[in-house]
Coordinates of C-alpha atoms and ligand atoms in Angstrom, one line a residue:
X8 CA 28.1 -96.4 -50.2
X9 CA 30.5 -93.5 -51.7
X10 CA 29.2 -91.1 -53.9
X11 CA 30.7 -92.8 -57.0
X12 CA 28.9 -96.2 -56.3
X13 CA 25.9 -94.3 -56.0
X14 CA 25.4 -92.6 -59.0
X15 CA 22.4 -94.1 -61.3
X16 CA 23.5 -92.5 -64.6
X17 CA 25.4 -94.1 -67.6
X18 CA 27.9 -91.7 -68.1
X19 CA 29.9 -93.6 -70.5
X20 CA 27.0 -94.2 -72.4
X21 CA 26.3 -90.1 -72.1
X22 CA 30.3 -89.1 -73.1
X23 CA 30.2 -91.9 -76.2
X24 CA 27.3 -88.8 -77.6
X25 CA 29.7 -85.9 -76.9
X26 CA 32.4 -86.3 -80.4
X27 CA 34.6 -83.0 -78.6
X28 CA 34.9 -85.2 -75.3
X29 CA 37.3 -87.6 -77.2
X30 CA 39.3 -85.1 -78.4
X31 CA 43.1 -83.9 -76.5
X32 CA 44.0 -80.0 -75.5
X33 CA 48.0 -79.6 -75.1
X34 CA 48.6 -82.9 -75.7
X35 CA 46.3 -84.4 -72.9
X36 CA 42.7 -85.8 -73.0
X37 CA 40.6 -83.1 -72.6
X38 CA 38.5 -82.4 -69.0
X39 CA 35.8 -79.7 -70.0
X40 CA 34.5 -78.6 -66.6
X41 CA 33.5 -75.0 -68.1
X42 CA 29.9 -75.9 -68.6
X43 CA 28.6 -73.0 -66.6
X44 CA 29.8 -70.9 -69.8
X45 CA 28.5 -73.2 -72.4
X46 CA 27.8 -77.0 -72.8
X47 CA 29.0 -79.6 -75.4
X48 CA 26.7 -80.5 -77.8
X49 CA 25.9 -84.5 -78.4
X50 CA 26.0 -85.3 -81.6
X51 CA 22.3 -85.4 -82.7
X52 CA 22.4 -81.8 -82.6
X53 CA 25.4 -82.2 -84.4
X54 CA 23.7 -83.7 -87.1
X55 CA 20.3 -81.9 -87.1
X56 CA 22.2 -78.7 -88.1
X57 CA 24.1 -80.3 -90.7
X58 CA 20.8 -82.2 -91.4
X59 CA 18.6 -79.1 -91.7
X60 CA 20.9 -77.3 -94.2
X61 CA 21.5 -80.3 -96.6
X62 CA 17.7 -81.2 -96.7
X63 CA 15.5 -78.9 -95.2
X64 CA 16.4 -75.4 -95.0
X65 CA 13.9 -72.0 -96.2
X66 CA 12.3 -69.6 -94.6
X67 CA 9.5 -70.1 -92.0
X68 CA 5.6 -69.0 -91.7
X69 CA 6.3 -67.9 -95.4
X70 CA 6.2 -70.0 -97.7
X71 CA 3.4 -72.6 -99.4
X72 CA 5.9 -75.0 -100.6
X73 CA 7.2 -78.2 -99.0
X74 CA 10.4 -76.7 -98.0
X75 CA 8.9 -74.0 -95.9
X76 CA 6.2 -76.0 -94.3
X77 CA 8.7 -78.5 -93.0
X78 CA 10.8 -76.0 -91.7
X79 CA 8.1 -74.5 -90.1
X80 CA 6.8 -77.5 -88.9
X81 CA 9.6 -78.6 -86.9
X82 CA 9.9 -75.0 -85.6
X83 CA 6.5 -75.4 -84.0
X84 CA 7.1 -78.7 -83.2
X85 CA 10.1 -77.5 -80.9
X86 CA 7.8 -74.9 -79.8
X87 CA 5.6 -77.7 -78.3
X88 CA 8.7 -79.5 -77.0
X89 CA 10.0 -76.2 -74.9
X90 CA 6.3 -75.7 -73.5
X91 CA 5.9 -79.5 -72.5
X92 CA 10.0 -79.2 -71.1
X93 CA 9.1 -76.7 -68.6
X94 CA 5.7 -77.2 -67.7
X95 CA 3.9 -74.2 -69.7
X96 CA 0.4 -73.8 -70.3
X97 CA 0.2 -72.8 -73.7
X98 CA 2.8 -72.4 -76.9
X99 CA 1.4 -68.6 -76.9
X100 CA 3.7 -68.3 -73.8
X101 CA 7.0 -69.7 -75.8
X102 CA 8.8 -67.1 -77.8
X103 CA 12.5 -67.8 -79.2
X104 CA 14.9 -65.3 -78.5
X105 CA 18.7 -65.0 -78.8
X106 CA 18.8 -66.5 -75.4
X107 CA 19.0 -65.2 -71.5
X108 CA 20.6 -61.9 -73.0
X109 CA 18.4 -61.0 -75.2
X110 CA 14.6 -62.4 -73.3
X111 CA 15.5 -60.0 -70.6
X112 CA 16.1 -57.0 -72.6
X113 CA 12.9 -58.1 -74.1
X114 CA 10.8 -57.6 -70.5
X115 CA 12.8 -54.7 -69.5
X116 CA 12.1 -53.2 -73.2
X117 CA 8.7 -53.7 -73.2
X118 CA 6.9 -54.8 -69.8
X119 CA 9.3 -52.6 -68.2
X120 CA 8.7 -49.7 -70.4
X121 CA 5.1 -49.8 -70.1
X122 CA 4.7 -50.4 -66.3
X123 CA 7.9 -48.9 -64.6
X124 CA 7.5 -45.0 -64.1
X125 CA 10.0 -42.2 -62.7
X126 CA 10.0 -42.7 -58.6
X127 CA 9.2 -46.6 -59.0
X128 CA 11.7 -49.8 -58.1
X129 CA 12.8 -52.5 -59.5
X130 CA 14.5 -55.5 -57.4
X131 CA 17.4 -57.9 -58.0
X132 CA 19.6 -59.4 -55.9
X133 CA 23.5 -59.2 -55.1
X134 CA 24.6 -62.4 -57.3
X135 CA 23.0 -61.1 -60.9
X136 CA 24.8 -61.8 -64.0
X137 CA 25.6 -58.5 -65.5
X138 CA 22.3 -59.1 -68.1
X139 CA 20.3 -59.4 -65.1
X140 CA 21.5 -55.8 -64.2
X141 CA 22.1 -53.6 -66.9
X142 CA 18.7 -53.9 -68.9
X143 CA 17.2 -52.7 -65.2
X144 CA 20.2 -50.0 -64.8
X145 CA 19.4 -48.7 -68.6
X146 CA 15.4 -48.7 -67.7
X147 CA 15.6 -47.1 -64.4
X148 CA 18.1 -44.3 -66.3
X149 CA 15.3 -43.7 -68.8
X150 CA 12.7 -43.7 -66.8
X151 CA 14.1 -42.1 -63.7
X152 CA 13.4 -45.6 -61.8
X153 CA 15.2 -47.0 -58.8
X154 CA 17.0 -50.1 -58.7
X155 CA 17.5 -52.2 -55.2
X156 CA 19.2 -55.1 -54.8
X157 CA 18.5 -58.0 -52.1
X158 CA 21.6 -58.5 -50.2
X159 CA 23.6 -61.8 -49.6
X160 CA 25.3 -63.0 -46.8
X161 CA 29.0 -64.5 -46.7
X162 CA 27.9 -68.1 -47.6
X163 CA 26.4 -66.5 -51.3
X164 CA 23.1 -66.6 -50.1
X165 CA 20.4 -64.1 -50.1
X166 CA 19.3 -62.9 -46.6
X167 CA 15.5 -64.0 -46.6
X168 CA 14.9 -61.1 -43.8
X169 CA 15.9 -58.7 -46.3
X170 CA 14.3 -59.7 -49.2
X171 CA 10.9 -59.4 -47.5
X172 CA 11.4 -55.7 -45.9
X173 CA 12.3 -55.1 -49.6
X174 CA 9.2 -56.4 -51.1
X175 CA 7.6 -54.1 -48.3
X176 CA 8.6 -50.9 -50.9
X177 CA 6.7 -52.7 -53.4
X178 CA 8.9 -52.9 -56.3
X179 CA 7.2 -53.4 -59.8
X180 CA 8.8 -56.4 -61.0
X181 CA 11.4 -58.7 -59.2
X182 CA 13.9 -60.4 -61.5
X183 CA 16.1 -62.7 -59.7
X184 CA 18.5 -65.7 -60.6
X185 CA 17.3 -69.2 -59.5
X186 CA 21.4 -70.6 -59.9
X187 CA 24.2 -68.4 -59.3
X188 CA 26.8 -68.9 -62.3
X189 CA 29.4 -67.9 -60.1
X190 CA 28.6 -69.6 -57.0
X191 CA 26.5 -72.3 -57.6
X192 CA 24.2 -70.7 -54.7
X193 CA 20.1 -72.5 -55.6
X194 CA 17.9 -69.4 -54.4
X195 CA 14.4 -70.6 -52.8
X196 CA 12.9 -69.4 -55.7
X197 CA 9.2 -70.9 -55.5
X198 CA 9.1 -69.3 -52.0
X199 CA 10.4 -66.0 -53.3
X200 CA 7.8 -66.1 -56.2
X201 CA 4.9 -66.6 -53.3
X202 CA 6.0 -64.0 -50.9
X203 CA 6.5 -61.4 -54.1
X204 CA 2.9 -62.2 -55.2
X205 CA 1.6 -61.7 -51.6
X206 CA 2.8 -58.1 -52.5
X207 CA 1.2 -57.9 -55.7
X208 CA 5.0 -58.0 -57.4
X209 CA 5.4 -60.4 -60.4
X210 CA 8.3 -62.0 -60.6
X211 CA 11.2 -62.4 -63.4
X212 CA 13.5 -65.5 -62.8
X213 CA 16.7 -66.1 -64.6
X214 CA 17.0 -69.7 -65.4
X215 CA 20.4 -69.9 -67.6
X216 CA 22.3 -72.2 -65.0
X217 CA 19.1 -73.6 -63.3
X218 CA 17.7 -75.0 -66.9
X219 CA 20.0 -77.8 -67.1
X220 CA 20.4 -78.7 -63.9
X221 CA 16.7 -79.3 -62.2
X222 CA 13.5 -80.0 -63.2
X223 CA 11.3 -76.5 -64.2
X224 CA 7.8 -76.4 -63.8
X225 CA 6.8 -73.0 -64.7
X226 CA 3.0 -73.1 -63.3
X227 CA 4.5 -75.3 -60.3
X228 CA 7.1 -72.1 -59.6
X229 CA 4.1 -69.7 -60.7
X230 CA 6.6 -67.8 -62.5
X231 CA 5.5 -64.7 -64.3
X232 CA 8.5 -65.2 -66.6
X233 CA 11.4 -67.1 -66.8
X234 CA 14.0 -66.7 -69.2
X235 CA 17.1 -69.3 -70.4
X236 CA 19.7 -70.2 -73.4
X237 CA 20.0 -72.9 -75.5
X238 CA 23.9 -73.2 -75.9
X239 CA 23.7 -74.0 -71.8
X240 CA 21.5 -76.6 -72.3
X241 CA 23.4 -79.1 -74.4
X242 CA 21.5 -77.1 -77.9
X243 CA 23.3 -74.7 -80.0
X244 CA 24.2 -71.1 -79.6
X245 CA 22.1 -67.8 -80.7
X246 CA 18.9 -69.6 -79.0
X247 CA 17.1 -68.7 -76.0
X248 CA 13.4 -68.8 -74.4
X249 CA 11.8 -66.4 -73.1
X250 CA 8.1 -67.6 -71.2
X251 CA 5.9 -65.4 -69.9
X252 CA 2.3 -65.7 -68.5
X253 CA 0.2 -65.3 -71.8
X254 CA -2.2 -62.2 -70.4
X255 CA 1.2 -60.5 -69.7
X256 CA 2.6 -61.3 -73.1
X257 CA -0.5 -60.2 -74.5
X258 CA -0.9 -56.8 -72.6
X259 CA 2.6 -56.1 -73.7
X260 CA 3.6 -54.0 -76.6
X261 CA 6.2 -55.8 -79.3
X262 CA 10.0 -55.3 -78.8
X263 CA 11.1 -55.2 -82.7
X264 CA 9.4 -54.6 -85.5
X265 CA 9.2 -56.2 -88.9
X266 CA 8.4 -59.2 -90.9
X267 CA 6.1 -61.8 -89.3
X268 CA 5.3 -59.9 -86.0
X269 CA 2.2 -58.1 -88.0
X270 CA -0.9 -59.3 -89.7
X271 CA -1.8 -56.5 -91.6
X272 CA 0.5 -53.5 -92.8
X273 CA -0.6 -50.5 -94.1
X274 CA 1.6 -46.6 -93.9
X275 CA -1.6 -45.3 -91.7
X276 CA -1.6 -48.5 -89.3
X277 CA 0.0 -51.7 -88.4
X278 CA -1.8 -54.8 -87.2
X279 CA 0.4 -56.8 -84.9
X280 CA 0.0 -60.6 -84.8
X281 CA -1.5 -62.4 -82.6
X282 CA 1.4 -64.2 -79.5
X283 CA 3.6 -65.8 -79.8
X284 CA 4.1 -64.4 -83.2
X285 CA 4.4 -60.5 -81.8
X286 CA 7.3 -60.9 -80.4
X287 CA 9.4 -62.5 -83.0
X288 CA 10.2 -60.0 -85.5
X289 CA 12.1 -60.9 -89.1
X290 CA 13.5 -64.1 -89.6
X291 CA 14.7 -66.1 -86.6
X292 CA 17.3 -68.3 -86.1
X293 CA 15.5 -71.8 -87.1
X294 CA 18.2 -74.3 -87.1
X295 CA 18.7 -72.9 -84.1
X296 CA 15.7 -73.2 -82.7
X297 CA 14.6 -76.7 -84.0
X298 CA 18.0 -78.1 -82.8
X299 CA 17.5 -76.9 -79.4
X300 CA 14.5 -80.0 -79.5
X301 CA 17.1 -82.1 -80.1
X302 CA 18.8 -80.9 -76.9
X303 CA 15.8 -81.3 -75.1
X304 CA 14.8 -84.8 -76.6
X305 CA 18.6 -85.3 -75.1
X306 CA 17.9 -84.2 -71.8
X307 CA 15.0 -86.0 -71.6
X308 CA 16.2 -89.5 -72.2
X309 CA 18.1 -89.2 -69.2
X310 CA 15.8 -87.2 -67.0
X311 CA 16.3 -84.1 -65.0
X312 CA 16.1 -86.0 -62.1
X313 CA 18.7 -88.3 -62.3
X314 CA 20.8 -85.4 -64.1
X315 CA 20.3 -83.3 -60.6
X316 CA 21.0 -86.6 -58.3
X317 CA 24.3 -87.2 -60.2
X318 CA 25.6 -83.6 -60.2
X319 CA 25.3 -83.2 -56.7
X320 CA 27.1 -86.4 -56.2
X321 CA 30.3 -85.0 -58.5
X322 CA 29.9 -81.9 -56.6
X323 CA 30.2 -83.4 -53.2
X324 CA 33.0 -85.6 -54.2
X325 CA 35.0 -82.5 -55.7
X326 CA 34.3 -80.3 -52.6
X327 CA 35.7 -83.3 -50.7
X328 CA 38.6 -83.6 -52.7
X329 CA 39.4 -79.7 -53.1
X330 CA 39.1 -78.9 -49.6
X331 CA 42.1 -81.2 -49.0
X332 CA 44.3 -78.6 -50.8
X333 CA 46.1 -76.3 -48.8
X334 CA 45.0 -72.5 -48.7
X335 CA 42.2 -73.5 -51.3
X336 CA 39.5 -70.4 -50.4
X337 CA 35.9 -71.5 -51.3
X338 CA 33.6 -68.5 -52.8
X339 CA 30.4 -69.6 -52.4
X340 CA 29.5 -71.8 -49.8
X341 CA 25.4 -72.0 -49.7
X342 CA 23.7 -74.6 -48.3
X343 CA 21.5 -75.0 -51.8
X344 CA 24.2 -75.8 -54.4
X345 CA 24.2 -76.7 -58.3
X346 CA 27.1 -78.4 -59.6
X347 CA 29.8 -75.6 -59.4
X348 CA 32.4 -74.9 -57.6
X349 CA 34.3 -71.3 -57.2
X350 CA 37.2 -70.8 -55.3
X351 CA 41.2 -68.9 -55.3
X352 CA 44.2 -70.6 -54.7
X353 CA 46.1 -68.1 -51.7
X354 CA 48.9 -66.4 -53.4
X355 CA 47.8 -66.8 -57.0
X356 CA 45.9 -65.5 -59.6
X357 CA 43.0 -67.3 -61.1
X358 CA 43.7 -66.1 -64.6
X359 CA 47.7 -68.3 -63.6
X360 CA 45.4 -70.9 -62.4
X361 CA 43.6 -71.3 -65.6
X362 CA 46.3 -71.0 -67.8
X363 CA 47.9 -73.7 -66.3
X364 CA 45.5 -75.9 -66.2
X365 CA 44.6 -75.4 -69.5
X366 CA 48.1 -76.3 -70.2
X367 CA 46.9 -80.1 -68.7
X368 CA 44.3 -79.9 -71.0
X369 CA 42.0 -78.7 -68.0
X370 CA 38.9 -76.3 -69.2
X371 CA 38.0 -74.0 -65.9
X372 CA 36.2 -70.6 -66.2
X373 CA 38.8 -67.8 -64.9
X374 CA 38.0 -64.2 -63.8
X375 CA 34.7 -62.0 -62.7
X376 CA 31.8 -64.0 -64.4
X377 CA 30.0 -61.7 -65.5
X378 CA 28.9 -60.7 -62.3
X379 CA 31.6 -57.8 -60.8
X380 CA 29.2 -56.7 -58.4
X381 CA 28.9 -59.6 -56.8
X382 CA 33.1 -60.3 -56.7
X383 CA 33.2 -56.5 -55.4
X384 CA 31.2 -57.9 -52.5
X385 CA 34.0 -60.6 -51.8
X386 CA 36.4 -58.0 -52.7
X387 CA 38.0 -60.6 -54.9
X388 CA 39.0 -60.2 -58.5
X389 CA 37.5 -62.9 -59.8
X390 CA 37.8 -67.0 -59.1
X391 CA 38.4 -70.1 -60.6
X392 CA 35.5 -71.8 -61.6
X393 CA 34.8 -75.4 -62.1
X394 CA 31.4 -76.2 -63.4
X395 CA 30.2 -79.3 -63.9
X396 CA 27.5 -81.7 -66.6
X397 CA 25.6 -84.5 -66.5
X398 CA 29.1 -85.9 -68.7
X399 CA 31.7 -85.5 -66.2
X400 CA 33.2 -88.1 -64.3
X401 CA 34.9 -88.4 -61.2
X402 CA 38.1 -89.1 -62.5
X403 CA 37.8 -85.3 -63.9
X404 CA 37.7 -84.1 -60.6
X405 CA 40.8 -86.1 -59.6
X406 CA 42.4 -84.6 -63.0
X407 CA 41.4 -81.0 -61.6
X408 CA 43.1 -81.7 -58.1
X409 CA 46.3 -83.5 -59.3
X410 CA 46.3 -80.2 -61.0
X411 CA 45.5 -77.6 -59.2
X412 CA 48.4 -79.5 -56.7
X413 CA 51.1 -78.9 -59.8
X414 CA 49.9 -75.1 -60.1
X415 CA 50.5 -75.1 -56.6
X416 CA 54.3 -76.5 -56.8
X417 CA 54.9 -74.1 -59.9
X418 CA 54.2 -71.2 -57.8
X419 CA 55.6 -72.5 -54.3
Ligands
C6P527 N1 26.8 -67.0 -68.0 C1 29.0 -68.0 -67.6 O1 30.1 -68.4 -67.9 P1 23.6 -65.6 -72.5 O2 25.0 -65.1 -72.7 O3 22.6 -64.7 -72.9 O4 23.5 -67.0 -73.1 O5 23.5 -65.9 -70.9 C2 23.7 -64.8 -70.0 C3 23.6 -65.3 -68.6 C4 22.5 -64.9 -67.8 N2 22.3 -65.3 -66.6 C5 23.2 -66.2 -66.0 C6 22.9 -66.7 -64.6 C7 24.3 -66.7 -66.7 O6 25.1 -67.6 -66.2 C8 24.5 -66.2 -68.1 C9 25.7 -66.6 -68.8 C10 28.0 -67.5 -68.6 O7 28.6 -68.0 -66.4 C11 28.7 -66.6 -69.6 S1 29.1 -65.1 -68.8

């Protein structure tokens, strides 16, 4: 059986949700295969924005009128729906963020703050989005801290031999990505969550490109916090998650401060609320937020399973099909992969390569990623990036080599 008679998911039932999936780029039906950057939204998240505004919108955990209490119902409600998503024990461990950005400043802010001093490490590895870095490089500046990073061999994955010695210095918090964005790479991550605790060192894990793509069970993992966005996950943008184990939440001090992160205010003291309430200062981003349960009601339906089983079938099948191409260069070549795919074309700029393609009406992530340290390591520029969702089909991928073989021509 190939892998597109295999495949147990109705994509054409899945696309017929996605309104910007029937729409043409340059003239040509558009093939979105940027999802590593941001997903396409169906259209019951469409509506529950549009929906919220026209019949539901105030303010939240304010208000005694009907307004408010709906809107902060369904704000909890979602609440309840992120917890159950990723296997939480307790809505005390949910807070709403901005998304990946913004949870991790949150821990290196406050956790890191409080139990990172001068002469002490922190560990990440080589393939860190740059928001998985800087937070760390801006704490271990203040505080006269140490950063160390777990190397990675020249498949993209992270040498196991390594990471342990590392653990060995006994870094005070590891915070490592479980999907590469720019290499797809699926780190071992409930193995390096055991052999970090075996050394006493709790454990961050970035989940923006693992979210969408497998099932998460955060007690399962026994992650101490794991962190994703909501625009990568089929919800809307200027949403994220940030979970954390609630007796580390609670021994933390609050990030901002403001409205609705206190119970009691006076100019000699402030009382701060109780979780997950401390850590969500001023007026959040609610049709943001409740949308997002939309997204996950979305997911759902389909299953993460079946979601992960299909992927990998579309990415075998492109790597099948791109490998055919002549002096196509592969970036990213680990054993564990999610559904994306990095390479060059020899001779030719990826930024050429995505301009073109674009041209085709072709939607490819071009350049560094947001991860330079990681492309210094290749001692490449950057790559072309195809990244795919549960709503691609396997005709995309023959779009994406008919044209990459045209780019090729252009520039022969
Ligand atoms: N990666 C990509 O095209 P925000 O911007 O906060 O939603 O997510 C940041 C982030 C953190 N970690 C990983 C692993 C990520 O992939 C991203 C976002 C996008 O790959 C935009 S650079």
């Amino acid at each position: 059986m190939t892998a597109i008679e295999k495949h147990t998911i109705n994509v054409t039932a899945i696309r017929s949700q996605f309104p910007i999936l029937s729409r043409n780029i340059n003239g040509k039906p558009l093939v979105y295969l940027d999802n590593g950057a941001t997903t396409q939204k169906p259209q019951r998240v469409i509506d529950a924005i549009t929906q919220y505004y026209a019949n539901e919108n105030a303010n939240i955990h304010r208000g005694v009128h009907t307004l408010s209490q709906l809107g902060t119902d369904a704000y909890e409600a979602t609440r309840e729906k992120v917890r159950a998503f990723i296997g939480a024990k307790s809505t005390h461990e949910i807070i709403f963020t901005k998304g990946t950005t913004d949870s991790i400043n949150l821990v290196a802010a406050t956790f890191g703050r409080q139990n990172i001093q001068a002469g002490e490490s922190i560990l990440i590895s080589a393939m860190e989005h740059h928001s998985n870095i800087v937070p760390w490089q801006m704490l271990c500046e203040e505080k006269g801290a140490k950063l160390n990073v777990i190397p990675i061999n020249d498949k993209g994955e992270i040498i196991y031999s390594e990471y342990l010695k590392l653990l060995e210095t006994k870094p005070k918090l590891l915070s490592v990505v479980y999907v590469s964005n720019a290499l797809g790479t699926i780190n071992p991550i409930k193995e390096m969550i055991a052999d970090a605790h075996s050394f006493g060192v709790p454990v961050l894990v970035d989940g923006a490109q693992a979210i969408q793509h497998l099932a998460v069970d955060v007690q399962d993992l026994d992650a101490d916090f794991f962190v994703f966005s909501g625009h990568k996950m089929y919800g809307p943008t200027g949403v994220g998650i940030l979970f954390g184990k609630e007796v580390l939440l609670n021994a933390m001090p609050p990030y901002q401060g403001g409205g609705d992160m206190i119970k009691t205010v006076s100019f000699a003291k402030t009382e701060y609320n109780d979780l997950p309430f401390k850590f969500e200062a001023g007026t959040p981003n609610i049709e943001a937020c409740i949308c997002l349960g939309k997204a996950i009601d979305f997911l759902n339906e389909i299953g993460l399973e079946a979601i992960a089983e299909y992927e990998h079938s579309l990415l075998t099948y492109a790597t099948e099909k791109l490998q055919n191409i002549e002096g196509i260069q592969f970036v990213g070549t680990a054993t564990e992969k999610s559904s994306v795919i990095s390479f060059n074309l020899e001779g030719i700029h990826p930024y050429d390569v995505g301009v073109i393609l674009d041209k085709m009406g072709i939607a490819v992530r071009t350049g560094h990623h947001c991860t330079q340290p990681l492309m210094a390591f290749f001692q490449i520029p950057g790559t072309v990036r195809a990244s795919f969702a549960c709503y691609n089909k396997f005709e995309e991928v023959d779009k994406l080599v008919e044209g990459l073989t045209k780019v090729k021509k252009m520039f022969a």
